[in-house]
XYZ file of C-alpha atoms in Angstrom:
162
model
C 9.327 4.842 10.630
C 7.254 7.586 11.688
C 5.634 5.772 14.778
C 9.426 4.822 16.138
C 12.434 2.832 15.236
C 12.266 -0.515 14.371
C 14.139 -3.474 14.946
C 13.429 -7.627 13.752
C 15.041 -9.786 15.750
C 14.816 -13.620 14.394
C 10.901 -13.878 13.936
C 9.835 -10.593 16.384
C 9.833 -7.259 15.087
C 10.006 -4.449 18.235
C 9.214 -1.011 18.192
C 10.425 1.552 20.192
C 9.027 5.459 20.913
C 12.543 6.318 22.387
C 11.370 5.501 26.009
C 10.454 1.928 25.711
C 10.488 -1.149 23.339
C 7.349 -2.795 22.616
C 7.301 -6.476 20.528
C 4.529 -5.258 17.453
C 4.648 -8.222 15.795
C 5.944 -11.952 14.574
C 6.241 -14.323 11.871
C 3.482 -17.163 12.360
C 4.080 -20.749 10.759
C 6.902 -21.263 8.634
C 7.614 -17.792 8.002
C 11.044 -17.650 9.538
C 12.538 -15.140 10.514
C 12.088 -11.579 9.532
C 14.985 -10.342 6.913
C 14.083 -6.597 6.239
C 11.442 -4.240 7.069
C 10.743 -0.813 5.233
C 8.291 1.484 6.702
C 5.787 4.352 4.909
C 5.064 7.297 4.960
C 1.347 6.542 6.233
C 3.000 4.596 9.114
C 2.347 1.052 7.854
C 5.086 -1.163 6.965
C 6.407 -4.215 4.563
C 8.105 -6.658 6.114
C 10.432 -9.841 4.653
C 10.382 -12.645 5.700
C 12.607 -16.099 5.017
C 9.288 -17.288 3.757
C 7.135 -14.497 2.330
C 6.637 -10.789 2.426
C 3.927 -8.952 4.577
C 1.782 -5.615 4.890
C 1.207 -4.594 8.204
C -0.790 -1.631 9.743
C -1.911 -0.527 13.144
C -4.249 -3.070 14.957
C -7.347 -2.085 15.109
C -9.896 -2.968 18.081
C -12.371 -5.643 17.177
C -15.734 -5.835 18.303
C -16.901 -3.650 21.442
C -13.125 -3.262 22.219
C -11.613 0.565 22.830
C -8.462 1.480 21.800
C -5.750 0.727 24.437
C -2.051 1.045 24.536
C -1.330 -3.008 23.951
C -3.775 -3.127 20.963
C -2.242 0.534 19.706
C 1.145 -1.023 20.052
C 0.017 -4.645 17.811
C 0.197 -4.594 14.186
C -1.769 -6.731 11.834
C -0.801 -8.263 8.277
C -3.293 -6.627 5.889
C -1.640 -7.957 2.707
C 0.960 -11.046 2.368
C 2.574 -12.680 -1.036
C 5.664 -14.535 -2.387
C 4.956 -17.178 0.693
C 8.175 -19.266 -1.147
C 10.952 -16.223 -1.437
C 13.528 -15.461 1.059
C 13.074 -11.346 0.933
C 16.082 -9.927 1.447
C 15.815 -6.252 0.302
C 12.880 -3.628 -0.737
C 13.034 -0.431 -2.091
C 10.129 1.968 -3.599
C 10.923 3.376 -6.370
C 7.761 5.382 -8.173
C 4.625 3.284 -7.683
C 6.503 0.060 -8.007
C 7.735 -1.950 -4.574
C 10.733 -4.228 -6.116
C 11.854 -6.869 -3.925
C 15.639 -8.600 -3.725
C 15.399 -12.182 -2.930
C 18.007 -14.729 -1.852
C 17.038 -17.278 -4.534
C 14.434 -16.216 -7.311
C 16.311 -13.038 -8.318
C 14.406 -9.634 -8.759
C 10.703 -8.801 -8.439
C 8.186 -6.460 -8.575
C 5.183 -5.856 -6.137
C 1.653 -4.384 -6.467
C 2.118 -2.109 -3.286
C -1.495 -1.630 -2.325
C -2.462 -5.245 -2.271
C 0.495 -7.412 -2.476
C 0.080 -8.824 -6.225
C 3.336 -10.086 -7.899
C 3.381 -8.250 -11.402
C 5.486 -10.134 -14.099
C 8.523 -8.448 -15.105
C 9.233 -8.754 -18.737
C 11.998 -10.706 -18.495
C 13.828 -12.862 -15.327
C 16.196 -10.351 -13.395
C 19.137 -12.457 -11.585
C 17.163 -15.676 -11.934
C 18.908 -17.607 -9.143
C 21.294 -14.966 -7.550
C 21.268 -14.130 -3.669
C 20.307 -10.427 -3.671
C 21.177 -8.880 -0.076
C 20.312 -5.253 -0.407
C 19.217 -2.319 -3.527
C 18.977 0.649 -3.551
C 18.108 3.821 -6.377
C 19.810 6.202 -7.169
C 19.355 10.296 -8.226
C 18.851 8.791 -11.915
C 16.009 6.253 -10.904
C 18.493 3.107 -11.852
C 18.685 0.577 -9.199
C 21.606 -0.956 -7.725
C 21.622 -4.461 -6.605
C 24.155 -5.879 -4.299
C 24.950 -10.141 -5.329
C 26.291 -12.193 -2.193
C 29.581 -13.035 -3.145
C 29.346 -11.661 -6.784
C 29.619 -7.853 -6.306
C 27.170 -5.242 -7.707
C 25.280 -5.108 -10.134
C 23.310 -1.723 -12.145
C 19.533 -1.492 -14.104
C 19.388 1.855 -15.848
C 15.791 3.472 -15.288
C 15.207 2.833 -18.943
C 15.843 -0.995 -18.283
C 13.833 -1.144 -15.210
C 11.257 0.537 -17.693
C 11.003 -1.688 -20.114
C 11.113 -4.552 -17.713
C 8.087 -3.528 -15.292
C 5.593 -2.938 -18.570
């Protein structure tokens, strides 16, 4: 990301400037443990989780508080959704976050607030996706735990996020 590098490790997600490493954030309840992060351009970042996938920005002080360096380093979840999804992968593509999961297949996010948006039909229903990825074209690529690849053409992933 733009603030650092990044690394989850079980439910903690560090961050490091290159001289240090700094713990950001963590999974709370029965979140699990943290599966993928992707961070943005405006230095924010979405985070998977076994159980659910999460917005998070820069902490900001509360009440009468200044900014210091541990509430700089915190972040906060400012959106969270699919609480019952193993997120495995994310990748932007356009204005559309789509999300890999290890159980209920392919889906698409609202990336400014979190909302699931039906696809028009179930994408690999049932199938463990560990990673995807776009290419040049715009068609995504889906890798299926011990089932190979599989390929969406942009004019299938069109018709399916309507």
């Amino acid at each position: 990301g733009k603030d650092g590098l990044y690394v989850a490790m079980g439910t903690r997600l560090w961050r490091s400037d290159g001289t240090r490493w700094d713990e950001v954030w963590r999974t709370s309840g029965n979140s699990g443990r943290i599966t993928v992060v992707l961070p943005l351009e405006d230095g924010s970042l979405w985070v998977g989780a076994r159980r659910g996938l999460f917005r998070l920005q820069a902490a900001s002080p509360g009440a009468g508080e200044t900014q210091t360096h541990s509430n700089r380093e915190r972040l906060e979840v400012v959106a969270s959704t699919l609480s019952d999804v193993w997120v495995k992968a994310l990748a932007f593509h356009g204005p559309h976050l789509w999300v890999g999961s290890w159980d209920r297949g392919l889906l698409l996010v609202e990336p400014s607030g979190g909302d699931v948006i039906p696809l028009a039909a179930p994408v690999m229903h049932g199938q463990r996706i560990s990673d995807i990825t776009f290419d040049r074209e715009g068609g995504l690529w889906l890798a299926i735990y011990g089932g190979g690849a599989r390929y969406l053409s942009a004019k299938v992933l069109g018709q399916l996020a309507r």
